[in-house]
PDB file of C-alpha atoms and ligand atoms in Angstrom:
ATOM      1  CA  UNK A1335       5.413  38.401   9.196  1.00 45.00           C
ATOM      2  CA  UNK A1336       3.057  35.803  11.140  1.00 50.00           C
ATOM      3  CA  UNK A1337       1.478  34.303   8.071  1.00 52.00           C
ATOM      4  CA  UNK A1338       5.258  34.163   6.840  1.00 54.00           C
ATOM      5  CA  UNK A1339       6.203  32.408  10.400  1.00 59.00           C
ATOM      6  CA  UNK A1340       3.324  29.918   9.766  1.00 64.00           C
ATOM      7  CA  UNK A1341       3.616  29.119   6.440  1.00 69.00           C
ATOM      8  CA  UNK A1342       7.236  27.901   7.200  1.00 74.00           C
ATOM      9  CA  UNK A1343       5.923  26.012  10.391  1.00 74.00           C
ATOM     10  CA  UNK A1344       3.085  24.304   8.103  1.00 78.00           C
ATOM     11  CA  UNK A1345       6.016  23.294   5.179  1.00 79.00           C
ATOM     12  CA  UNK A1346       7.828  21.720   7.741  1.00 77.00           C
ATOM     13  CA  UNK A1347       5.248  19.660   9.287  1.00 79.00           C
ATOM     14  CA  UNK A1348       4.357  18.651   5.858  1.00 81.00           C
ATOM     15  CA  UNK A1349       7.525  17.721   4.819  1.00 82.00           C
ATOM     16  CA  UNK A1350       8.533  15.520   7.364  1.00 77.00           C
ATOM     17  CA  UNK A1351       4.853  13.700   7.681  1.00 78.00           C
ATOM     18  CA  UNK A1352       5.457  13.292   4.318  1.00 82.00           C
ATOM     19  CA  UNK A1353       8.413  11.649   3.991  1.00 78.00           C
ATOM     20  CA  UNK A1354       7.805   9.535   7.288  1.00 72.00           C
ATOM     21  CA  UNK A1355       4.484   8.390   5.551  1.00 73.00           C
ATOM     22  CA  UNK A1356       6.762   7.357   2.689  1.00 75.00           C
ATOM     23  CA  UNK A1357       9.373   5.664   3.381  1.00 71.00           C
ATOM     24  CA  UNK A1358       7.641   3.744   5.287  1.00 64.00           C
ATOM     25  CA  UNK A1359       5.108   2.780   2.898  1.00 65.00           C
ATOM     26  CA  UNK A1360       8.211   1.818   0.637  1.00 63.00           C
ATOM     27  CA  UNK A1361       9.420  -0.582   3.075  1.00 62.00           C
ATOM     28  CA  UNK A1362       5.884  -2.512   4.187  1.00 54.00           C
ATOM     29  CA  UNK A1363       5.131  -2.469   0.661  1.00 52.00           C
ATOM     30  CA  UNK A1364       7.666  -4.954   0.149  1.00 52.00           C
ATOM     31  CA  UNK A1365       6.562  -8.574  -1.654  1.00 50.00           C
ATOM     32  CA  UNK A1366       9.176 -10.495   0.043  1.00 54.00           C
ATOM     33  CA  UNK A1367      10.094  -9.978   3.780  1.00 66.00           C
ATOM     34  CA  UNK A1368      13.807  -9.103   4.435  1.00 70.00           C
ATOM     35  CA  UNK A1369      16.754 -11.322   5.978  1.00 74.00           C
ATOM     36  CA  UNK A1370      18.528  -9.214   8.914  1.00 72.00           C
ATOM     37  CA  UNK A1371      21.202 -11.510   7.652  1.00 81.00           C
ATOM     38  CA  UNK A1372      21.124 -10.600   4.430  1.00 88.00           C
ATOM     39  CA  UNK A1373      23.571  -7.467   3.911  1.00 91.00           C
ATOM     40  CA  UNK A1374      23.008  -7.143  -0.004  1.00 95.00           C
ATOM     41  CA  UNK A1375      19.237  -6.922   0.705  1.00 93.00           C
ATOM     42  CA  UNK A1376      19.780  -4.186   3.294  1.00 90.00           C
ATOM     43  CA  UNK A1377      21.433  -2.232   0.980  1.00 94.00           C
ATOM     44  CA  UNK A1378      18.737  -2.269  -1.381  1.00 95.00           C
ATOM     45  CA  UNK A1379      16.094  -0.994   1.401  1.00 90.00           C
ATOM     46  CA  UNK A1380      18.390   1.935   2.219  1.00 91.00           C
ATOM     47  CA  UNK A1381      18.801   2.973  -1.354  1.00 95.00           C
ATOM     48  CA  UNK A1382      14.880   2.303  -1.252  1.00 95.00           C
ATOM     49  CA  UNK A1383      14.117   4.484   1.111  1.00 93.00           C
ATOM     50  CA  UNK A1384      16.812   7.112   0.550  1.00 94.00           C
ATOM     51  CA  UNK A1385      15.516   7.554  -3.081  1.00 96.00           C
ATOM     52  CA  UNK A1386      12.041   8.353  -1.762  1.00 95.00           C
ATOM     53  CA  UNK A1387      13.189  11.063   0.741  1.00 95.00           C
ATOM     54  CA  UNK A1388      15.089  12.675  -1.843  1.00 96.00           C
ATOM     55  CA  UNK A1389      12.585  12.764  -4.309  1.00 97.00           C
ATOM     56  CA  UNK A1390      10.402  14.642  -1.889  1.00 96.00           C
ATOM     57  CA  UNK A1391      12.650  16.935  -0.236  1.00 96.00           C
ATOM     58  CA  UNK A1392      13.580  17.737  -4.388  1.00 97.00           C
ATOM     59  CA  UNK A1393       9.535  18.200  -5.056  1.00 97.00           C
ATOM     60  CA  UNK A1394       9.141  20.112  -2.139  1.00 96.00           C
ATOM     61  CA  UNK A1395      12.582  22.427  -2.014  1.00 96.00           C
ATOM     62  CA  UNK A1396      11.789  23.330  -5.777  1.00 97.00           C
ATOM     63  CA  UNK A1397       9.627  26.192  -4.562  1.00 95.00           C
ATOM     64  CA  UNK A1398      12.111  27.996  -2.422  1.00 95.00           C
ATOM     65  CA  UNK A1399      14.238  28.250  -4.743  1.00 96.00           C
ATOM     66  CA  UNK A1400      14.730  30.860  -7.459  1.00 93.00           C
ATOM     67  CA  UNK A1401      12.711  30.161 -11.434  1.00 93.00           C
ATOM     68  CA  UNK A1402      15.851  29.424 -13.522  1.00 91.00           C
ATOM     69  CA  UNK A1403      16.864  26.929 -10.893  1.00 94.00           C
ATOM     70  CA  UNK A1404      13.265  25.310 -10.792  1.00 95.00           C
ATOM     71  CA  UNK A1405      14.346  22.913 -13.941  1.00 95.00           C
ATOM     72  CA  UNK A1406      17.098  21.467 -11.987  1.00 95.00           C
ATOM     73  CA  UNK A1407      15.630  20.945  -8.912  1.00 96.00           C
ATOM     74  CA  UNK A1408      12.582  18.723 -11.540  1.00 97.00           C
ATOM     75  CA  UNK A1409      15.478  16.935 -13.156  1.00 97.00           C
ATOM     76  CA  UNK A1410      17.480  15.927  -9.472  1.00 97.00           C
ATOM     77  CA  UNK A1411      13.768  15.053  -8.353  1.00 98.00           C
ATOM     78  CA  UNK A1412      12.784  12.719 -11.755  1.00 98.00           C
ATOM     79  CA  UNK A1413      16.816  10.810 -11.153  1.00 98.00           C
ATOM     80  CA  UNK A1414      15.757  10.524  -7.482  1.00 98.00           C
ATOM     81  CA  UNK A1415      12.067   9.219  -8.512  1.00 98.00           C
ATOM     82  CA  UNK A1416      13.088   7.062 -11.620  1.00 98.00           C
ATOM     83  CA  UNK A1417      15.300   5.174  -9.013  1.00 98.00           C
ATOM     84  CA  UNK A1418      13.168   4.932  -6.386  1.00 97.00           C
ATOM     85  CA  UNK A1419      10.340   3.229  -8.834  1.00 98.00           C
ATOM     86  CA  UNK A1420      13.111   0.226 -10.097  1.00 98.00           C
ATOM     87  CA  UNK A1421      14.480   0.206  -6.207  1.00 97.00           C
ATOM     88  CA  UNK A1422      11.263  -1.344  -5.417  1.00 95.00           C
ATOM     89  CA  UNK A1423      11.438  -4.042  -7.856  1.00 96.00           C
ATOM     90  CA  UNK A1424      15.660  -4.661  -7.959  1.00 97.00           C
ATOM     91  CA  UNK A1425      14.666  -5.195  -4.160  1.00 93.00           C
ATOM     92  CA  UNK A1426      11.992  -7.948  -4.448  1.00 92.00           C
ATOM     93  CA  UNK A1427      13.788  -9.136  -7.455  1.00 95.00           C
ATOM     94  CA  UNK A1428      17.547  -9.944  -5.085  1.00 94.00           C
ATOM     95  CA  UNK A1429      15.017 -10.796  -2.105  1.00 91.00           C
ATOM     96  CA  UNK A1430      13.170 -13.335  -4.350  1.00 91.00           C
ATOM     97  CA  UNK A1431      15.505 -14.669  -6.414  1.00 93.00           C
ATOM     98  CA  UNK A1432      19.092 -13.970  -4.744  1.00 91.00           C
ATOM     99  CA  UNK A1433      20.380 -13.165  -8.347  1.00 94.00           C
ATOM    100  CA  UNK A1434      21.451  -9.128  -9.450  1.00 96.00           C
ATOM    101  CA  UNK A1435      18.889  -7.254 -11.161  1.00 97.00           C
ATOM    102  CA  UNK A1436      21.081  -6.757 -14.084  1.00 97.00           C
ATOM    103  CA  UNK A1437      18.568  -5.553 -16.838  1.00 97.00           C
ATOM    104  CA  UNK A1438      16.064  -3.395 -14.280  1.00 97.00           C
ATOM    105  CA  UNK A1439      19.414  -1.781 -13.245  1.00 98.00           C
ATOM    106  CA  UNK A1440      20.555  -1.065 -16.539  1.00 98.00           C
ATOM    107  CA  UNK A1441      17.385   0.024 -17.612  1.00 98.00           C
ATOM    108  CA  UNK A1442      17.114   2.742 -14.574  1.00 98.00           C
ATOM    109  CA  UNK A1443      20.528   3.957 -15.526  1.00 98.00           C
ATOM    110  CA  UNK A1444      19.525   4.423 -19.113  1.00 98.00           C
ATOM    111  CA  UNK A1445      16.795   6.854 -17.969  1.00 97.00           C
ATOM    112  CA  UNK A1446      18.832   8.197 -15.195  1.00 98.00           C
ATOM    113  CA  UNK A1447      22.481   8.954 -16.441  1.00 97.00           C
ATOM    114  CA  UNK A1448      21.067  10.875 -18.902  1.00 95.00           C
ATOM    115  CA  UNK A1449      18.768  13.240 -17.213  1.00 96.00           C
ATOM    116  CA  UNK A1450      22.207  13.710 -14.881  1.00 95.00           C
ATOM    117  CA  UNK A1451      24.318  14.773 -17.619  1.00 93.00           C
ATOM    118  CA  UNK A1452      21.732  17.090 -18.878  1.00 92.00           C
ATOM    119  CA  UNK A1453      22.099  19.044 -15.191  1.00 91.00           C
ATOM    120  CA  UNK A1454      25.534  20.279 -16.520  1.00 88.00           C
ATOM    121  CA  UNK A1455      23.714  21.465 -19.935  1.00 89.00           C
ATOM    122  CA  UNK A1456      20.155  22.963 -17.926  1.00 89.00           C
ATOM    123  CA  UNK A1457      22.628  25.111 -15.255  1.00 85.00           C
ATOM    124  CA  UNK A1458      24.872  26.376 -18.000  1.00 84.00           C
ATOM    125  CA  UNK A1459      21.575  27.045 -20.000  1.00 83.00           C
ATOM    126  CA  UNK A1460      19.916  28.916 -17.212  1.00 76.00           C
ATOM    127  CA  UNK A1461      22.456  31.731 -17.247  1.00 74.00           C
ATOM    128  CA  UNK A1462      23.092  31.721 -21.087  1.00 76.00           C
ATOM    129  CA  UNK A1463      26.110  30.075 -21.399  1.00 78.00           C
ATOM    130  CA  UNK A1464      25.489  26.143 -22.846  1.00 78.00           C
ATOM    131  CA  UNK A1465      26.110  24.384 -25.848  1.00 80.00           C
ATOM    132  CA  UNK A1466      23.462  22.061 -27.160  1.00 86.00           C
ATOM    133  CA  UNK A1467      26.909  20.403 -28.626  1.00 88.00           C
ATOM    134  CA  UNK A1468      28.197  19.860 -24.738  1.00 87.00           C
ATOM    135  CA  UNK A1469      24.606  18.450 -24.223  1.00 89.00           C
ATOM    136  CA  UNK A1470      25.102  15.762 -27.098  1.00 93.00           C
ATOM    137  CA  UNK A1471      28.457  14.924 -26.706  1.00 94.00           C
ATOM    138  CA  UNK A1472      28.026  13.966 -22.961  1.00 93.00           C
ATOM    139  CA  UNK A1473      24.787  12.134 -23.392  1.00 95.00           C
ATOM    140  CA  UNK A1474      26.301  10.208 -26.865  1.00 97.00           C
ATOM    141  CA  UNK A1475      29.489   8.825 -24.506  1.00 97.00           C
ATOM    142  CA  UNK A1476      27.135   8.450 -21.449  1.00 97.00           C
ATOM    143  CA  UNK A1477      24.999   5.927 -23.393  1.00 98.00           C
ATOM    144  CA  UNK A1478      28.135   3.963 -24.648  1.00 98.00           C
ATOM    145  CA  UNK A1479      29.502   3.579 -21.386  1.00 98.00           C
ATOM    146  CA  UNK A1480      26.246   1.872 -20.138  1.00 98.00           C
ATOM    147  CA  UNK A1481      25.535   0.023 -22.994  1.00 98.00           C
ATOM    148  CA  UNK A1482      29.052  -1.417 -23.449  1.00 97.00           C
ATOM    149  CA  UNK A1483      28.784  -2.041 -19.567  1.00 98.00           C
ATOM    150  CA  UNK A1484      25.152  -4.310 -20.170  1.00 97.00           C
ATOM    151  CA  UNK A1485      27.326  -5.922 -23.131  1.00 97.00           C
ATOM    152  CA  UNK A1486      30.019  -6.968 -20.758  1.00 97.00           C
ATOM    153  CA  UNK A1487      27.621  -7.927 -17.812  1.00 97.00           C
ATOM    154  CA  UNK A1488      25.011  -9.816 -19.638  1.00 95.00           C
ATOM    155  CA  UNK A1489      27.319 -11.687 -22.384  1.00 93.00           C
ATOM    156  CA  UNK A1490      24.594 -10.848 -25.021  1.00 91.00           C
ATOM    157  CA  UNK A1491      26.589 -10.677 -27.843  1.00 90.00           C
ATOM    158  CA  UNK A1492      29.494 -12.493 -26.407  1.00 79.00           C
ATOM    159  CA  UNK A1493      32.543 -11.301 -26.702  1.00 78.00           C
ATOM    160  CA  UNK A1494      35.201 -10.655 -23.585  1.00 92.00           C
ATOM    161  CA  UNK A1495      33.447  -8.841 -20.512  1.00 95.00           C
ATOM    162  CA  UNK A1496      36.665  -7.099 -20.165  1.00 96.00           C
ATOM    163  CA  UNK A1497      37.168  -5.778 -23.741  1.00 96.00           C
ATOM    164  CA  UNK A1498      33.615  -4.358 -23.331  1.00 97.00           C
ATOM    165  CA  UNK A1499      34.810  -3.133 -19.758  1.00 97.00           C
ATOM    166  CA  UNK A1500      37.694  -1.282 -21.282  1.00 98.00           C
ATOM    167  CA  UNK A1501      34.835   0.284 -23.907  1.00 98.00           C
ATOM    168  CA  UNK A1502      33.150   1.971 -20.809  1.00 98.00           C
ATOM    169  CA  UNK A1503      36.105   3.127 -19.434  1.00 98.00           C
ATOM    170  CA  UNK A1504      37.155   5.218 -22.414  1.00 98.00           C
ATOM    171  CA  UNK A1505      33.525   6.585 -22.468  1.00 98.00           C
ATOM    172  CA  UNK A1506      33.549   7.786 -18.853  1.00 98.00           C
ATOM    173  CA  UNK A1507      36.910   9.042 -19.430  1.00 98.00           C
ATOM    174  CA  UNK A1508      36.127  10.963 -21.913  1.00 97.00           C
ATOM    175  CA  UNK A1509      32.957  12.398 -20.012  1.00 95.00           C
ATOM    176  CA  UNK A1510      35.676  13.302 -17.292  1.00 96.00           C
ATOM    177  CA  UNK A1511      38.069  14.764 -19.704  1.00 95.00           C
ATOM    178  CA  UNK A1512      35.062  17.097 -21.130  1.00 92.00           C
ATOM    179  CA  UNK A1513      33.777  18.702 -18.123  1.00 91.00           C
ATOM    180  CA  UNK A1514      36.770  19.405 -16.522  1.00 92.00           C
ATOM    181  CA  UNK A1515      38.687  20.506 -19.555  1.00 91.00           C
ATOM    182  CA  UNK A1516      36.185  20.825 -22.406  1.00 84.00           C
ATOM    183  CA  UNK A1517      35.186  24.341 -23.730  1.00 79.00           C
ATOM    184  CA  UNK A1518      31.810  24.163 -20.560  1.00 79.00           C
ATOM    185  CA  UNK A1519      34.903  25.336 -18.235  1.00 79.00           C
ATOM    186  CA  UNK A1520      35.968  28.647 -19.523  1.00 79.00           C
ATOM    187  CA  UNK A1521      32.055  29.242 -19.800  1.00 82.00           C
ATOM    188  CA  UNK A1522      31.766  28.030 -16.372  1.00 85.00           C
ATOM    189  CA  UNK A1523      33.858  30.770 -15.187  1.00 84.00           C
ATOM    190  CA  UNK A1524      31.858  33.681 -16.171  1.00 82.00           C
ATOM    191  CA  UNK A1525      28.851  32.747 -14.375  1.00 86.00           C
ATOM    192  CA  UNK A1526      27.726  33.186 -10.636  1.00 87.00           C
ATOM    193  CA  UNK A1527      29.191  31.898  -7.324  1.00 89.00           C
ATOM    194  CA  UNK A1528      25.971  28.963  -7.134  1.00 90.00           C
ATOM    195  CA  UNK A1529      26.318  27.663 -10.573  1.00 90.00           C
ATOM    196  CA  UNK A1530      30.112  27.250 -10.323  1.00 92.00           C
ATOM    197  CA  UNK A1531      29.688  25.480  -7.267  1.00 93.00           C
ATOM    198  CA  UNK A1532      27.171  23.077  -9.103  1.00 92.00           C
ATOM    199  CA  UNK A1533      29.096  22.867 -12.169  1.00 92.00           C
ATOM    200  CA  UNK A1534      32.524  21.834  -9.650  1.00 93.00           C
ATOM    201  CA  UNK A1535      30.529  19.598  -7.684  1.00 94.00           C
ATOM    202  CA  UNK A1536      28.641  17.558 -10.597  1.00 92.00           C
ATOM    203  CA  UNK A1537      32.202  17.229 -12.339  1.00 94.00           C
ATOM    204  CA  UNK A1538      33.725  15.542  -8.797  1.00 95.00           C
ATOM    205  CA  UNK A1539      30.885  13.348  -8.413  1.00 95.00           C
ATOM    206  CA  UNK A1540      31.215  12.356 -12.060  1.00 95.00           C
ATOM    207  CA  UNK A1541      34.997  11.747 -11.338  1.00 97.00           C
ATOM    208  CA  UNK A1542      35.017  10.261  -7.896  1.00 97.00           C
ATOM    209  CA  UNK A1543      31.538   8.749  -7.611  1.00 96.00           C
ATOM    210  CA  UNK A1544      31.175   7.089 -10.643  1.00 97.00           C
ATOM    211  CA  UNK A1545      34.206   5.327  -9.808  1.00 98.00           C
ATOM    212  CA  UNK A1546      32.503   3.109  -7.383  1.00 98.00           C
ATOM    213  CA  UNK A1547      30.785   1.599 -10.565  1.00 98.00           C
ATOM    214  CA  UNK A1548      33.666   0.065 -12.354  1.00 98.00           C
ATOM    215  CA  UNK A1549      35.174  -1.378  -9.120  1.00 97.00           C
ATOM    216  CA  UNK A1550      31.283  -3.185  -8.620  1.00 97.00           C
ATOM    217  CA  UNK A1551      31.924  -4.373 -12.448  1.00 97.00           C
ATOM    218  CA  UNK A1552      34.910  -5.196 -11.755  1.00 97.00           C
ATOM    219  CA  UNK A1553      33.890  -7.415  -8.597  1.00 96.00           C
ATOM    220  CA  UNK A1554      30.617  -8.822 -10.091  1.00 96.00           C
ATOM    221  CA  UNK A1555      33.175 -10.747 -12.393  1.00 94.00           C
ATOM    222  CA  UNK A1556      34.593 -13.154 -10.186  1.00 92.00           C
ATOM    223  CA  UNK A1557      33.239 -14.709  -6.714  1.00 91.00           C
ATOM    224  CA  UNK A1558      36.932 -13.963  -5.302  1.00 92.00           C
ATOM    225  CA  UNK A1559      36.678 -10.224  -6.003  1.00 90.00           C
ATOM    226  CA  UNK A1560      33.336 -10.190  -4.145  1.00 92.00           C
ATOM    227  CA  UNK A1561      30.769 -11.887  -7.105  1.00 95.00           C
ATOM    228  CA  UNK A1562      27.319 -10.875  -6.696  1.00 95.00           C
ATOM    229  CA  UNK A1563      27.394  -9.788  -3.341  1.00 96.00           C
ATOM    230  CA  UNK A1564      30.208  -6.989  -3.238  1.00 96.00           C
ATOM    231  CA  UNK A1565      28.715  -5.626  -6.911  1.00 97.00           C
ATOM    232  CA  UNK A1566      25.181  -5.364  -6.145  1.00 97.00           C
ATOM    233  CA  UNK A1567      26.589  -3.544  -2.526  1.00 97.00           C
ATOM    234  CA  UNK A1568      28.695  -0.918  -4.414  1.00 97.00           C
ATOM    235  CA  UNK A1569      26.159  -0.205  -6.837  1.00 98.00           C
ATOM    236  CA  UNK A1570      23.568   0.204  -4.350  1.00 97.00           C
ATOM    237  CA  UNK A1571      26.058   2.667  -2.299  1.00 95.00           C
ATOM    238  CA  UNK A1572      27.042   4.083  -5.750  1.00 97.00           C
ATOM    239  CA  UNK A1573      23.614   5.522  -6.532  1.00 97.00           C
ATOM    240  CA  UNK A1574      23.298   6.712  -2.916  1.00 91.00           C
ATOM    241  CA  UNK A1575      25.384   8.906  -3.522  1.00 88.00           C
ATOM    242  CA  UNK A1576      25.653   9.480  -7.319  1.00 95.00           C
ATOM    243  CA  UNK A1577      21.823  10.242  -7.553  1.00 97.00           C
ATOM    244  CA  UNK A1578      21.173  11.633  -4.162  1.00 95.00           C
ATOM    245  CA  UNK A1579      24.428  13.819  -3.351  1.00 94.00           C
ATOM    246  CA  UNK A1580      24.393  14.915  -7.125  1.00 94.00           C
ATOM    247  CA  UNK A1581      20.662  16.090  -6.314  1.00 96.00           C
ATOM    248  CA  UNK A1582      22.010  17.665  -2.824  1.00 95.00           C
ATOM    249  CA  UNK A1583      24.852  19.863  -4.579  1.00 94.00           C
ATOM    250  CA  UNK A1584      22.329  21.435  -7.090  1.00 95.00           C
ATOM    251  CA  UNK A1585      20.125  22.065  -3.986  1.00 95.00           C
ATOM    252  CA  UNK A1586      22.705  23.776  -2.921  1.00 94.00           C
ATOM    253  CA  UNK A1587      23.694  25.967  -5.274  1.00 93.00           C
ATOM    254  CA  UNK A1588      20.591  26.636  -5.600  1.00 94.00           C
ATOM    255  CA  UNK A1589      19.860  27.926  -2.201  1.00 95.00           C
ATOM    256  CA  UNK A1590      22.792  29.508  -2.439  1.00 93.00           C
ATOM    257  CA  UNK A1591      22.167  31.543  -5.966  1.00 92.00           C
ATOM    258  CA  UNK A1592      18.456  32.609  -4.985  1.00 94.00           C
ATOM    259  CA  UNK A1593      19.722  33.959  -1.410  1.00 93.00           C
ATOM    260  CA  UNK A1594      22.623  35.891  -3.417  1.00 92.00           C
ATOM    261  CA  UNK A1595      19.865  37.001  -5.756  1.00 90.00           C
ATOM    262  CA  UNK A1596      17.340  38.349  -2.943  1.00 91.00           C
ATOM    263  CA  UNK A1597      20.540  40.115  -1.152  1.00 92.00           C
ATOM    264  CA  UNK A1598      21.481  41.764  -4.648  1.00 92.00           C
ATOM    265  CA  UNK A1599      17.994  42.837  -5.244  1.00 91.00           C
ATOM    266  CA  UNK A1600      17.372  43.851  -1.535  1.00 91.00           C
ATOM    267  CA  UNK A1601      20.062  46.494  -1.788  1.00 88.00           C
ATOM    268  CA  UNK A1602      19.105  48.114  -4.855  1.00 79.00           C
TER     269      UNK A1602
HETATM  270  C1  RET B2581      22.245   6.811 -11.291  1.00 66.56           C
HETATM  271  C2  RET B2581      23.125   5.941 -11.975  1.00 66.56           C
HETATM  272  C3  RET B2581      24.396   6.268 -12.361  1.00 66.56           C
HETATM  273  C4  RET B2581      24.985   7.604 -12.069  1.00 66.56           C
HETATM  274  C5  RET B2581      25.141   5.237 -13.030  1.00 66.56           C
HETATM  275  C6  RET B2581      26.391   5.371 -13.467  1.00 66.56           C
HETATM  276  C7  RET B2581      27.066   4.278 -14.068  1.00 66.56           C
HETATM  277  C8  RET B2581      28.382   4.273 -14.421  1.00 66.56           C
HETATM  278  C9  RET B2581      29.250   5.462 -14.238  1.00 66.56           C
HETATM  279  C10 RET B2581      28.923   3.057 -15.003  1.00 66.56           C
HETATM  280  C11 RET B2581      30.204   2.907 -15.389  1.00 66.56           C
HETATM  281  C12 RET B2581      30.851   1.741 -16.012  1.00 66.56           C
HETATM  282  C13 RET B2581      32.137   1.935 -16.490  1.00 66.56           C
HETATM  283  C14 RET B2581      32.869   3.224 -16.323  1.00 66.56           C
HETATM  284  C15 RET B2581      32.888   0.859 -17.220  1.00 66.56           C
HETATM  285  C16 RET B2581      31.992  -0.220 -17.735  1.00 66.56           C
HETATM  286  C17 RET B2581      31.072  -0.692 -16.718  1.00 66.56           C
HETATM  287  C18 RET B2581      30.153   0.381 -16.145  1.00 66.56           C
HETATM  288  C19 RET B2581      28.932   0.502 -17.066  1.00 66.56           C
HETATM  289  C20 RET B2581      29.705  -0.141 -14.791  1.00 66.56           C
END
């Protein structure tokens, strides 16, 4: 019982010497120094720093929790991570430059959306219930949406930044339209309490917090609807919470599903 007390005393220290070493290692490491003026800039320390926590509280939660939820808690902590590594340069890049990191944020969310959509396919998998067809189908429209979105942004191949606009949209609603109404919900249903509450809350951040992207498209296109500025702001708040939260709610369940499991096992 004492070794138990200590051990939890000795995680905790740990974990938050570690993450105050961290973040502020992210910020000092910094090439450029930052503009208290400069709002955009801000916003890209925060989502610097926020990425860095999470990735550690991920790393470090993963062992509390029970095995067939250890995958997810390794994917939630690679989105976090991925992020946190292009943070640091989308940051110096706006500091130094003052102009949106469009490819090093396109690239991230290459990596990134699809080790997120493959959360929905690892918690089905874990109790027995996923398609390697759901798996395929989200990640084939997930990578449309972003690359029609870099299409539209950059003007690589021409063409109207709106027609390629309307090309994402159809992809992400089409990811919506899957998850909530695709064959993963009946399956959904005959699993436990945690996963369902994983599964729910993945499919509302897909639907609510991936919104915030299109309206930062939608923005970046014209200085009057907030140009640069307002787009590189939403997107930064957008993976705040699209990576993070989406991280937080499969801690969650989680926690949740393991304590369940230790309850069930305790009475037997
Ligand atoms: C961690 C990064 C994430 C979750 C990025 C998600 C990005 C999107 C949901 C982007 C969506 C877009 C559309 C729906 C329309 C076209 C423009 C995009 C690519 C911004």
């Amino acid at each position: 019982m004492n070794m138990m007390k200590n051990g939890n005393i000795r995680m905790k220290i740990l974990t938050i010497t570690s993450l105050l070493y961290l973040v502020t290692l992210s910020v000092v490491s910094a090439e450029g120094t930052i503009d208290p003026t400069d709002n955009v800039a801000m916003t890209f320390w925060i989502a610097t720093a926020l990425m860095l926590a999470s990735t550690v509280f991920f790393i470090l939660e993963r062992q509390n929790v029970s095995d067939k939820w250890k995958t997810s808690m390794t994917v939630a902590a690679l989105v976090t991570g991925v992020a946190w590594y292009h943070y640091t340069y989308m940051r110096d890049h706006w500091v130094g430059t003052g102009d949106s990191p469009l490819v090093l944020r396109y690239v991230d969310w290459l990596i990134t959306v699809p080790l997120q959509v493959s959360e929905f396919y690892l918690i089905l998998a874990a109790v027995g219930v996923a398609s390697a067809a759901l798996f395929f189908r989200l990640f084939g429209a997930s990578i449309i949406m972003l690359v029609s979105g870099f299409i539209g942004e950059s003007g690589i191949i021409g063409g109207n930044a709106w027609m390629w606009f309307v090309i994402g949209m159809v992809a992400w609603i089409y990811i919506i339209y899957e998850i909530w109404a695709g064959d993963a919900k009946n399956k959904v249903s005959e699993t436990s309490e945690g996963t369902q509450f994983a599964f729910k809350a993945m499919a509302f951040i897909l639907t609510v917090g991936w919104a915030i992207y299109p309206i930062g498209y939608v923005m970046g296109q014209n200085a009057d609807f907030g140009g640069a500025d307002g787009l590189n702001i939403l997107y930064n708040l957008a993976d705040a919470v699209n990576k993070t939260a989406f991280g937080l709610m499969v801690w969650y369940a989680a926690t949740m599903d393991t304590k369940a499991e230790k309850a069930a096992a305790a009475e037997n």
